[in-house]
PDB file of C-alpha atoms in Angstrom:
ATOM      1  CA  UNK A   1      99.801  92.213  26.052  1.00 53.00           C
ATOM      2  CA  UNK A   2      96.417  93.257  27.787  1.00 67.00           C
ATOM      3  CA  UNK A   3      93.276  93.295  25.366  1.00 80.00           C
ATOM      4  CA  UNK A   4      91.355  96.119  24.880  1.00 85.00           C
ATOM      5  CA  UNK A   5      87.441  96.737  25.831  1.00 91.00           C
ATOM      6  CA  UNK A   6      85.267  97.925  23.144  1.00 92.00           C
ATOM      7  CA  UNK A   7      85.303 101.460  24.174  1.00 95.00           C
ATOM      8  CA  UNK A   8      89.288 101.303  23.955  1.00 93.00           C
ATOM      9  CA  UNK A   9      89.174 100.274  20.542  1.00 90.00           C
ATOM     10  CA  UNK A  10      87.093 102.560  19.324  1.00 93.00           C
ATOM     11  CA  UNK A  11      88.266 105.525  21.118  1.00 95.00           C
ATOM     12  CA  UNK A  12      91.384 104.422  18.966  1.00 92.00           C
ATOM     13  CA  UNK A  13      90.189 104.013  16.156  1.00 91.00           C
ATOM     14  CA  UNK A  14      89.170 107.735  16.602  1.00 93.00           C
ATOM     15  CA  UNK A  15      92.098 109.055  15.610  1.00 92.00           C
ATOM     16  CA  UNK A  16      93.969 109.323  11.837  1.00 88.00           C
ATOM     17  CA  UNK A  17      97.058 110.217  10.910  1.00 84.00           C
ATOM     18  CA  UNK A  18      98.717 113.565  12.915  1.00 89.00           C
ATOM     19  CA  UNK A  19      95.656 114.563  13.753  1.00 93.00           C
ATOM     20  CA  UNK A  20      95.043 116.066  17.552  1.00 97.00           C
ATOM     21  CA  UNK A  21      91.582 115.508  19.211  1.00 97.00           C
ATOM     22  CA  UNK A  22      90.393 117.040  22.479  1.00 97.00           C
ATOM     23  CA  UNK A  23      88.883 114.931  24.624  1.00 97.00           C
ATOM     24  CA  UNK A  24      85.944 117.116  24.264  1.00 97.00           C
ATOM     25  CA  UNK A  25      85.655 115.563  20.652  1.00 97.00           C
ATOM     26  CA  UNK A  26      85.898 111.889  21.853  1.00 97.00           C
ATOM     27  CA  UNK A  27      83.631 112.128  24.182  1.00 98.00           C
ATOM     28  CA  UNK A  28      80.979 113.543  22.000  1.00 98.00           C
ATOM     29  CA  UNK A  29      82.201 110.996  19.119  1.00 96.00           C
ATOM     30  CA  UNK A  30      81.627 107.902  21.609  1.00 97.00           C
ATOM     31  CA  UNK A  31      78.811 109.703  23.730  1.00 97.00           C
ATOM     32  CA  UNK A  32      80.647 108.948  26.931  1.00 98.00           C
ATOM     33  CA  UNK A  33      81.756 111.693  29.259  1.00 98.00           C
ATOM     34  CA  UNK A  34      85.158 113.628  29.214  1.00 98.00           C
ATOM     35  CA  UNK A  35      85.695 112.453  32.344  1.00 98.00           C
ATOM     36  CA  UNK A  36      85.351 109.001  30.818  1.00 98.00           C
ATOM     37  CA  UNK A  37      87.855 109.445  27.924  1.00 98.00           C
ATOM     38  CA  UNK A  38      91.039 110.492  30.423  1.00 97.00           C
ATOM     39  CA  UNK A  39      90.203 107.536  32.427  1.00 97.00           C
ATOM     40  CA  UNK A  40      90.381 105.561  29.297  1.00 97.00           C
ATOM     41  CA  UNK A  41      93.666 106.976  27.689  1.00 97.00           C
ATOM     42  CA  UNK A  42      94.884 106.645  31.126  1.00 96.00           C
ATOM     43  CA  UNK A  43      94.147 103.340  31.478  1.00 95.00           C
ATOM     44  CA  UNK A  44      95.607 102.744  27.669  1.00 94.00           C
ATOM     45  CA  UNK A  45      98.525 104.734  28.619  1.00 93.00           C
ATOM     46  CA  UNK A  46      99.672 102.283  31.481  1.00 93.00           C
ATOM     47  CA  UNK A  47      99.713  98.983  29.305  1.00 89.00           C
ATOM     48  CA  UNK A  48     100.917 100.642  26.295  1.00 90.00           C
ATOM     49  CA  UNK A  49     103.089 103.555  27.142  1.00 90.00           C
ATOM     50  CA  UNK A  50     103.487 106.460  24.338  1.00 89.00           C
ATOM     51  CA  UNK A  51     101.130 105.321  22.387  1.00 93.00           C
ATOM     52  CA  UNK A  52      98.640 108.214  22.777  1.00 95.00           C
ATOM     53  CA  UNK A  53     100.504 111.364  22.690  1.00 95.00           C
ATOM     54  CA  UNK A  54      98.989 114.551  25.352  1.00 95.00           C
ATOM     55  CA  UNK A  55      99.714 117.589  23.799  1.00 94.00           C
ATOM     56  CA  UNK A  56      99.390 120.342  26.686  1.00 94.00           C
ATOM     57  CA  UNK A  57      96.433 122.981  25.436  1.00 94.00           C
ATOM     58  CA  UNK A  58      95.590 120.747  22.338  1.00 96.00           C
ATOM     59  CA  UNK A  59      94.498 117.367  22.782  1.00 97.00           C
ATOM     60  CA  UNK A  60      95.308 113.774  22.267  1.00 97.00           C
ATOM     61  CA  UNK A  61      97.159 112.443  19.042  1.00 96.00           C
ATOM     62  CA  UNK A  62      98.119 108.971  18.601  1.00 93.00           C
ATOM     63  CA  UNK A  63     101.789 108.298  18.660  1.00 92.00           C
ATOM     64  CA  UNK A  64     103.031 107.030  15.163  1.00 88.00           C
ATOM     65  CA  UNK A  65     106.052 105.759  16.143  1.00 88.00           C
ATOM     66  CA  UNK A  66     104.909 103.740  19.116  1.00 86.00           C
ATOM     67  CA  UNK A  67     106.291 100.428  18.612  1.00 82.00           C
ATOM     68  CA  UNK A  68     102.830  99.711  20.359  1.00 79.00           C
ATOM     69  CA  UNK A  69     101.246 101.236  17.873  1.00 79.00           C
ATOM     70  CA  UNK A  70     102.766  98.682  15.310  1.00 72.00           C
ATOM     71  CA  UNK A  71     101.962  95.842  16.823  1.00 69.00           C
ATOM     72  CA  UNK A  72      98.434  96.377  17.055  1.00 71.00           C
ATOM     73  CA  UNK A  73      98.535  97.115  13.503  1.00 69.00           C
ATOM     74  CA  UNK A  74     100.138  93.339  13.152  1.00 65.00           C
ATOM     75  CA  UNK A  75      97.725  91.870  14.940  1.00 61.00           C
ATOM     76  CA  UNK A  76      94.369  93.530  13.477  1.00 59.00           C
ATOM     77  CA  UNK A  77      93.494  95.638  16.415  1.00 58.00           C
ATOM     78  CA  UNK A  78      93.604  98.790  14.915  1.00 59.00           C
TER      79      UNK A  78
END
């Protein structure tokens, strides 16, 4: 599995349980632009498909039953 940059990480560690963010939100919580943020879950979202969820007119949510999800879990990244 591919490693994560900084930013990755913490734009993951953004998110709790079920909860939606816009990336509107991120951006403004990691003072990067929006822009920034889709090229980021995008770039997630290639290595590690389904593990951040788009949810058309909502936002981002982080996909708790990603196996993904679990194995970053395992292995202290999240």
């Amino acid at each position: 599995m591919e490693s994560f940059t900084l930013r990755q990480l913490k734009l993951l560690q953004s998110f709790h349980p079920k909860e939606t963010l816009t990336a509107s939100q991120l951006a403004k919580e990691l003072k990067v632009s929006e822009r920034t943020i889709r090229n980021e879950i995008k770039t997630i979202s290639q290595s590690y498909p389904s593990l951040i969820l788009s949810i058309k007119s909502k936002g981002y949510q982080l996909n708790e039953k990603s196996p993904h999800l679990q194995l970053l879990e395992e292995e202290g990244g999240m």
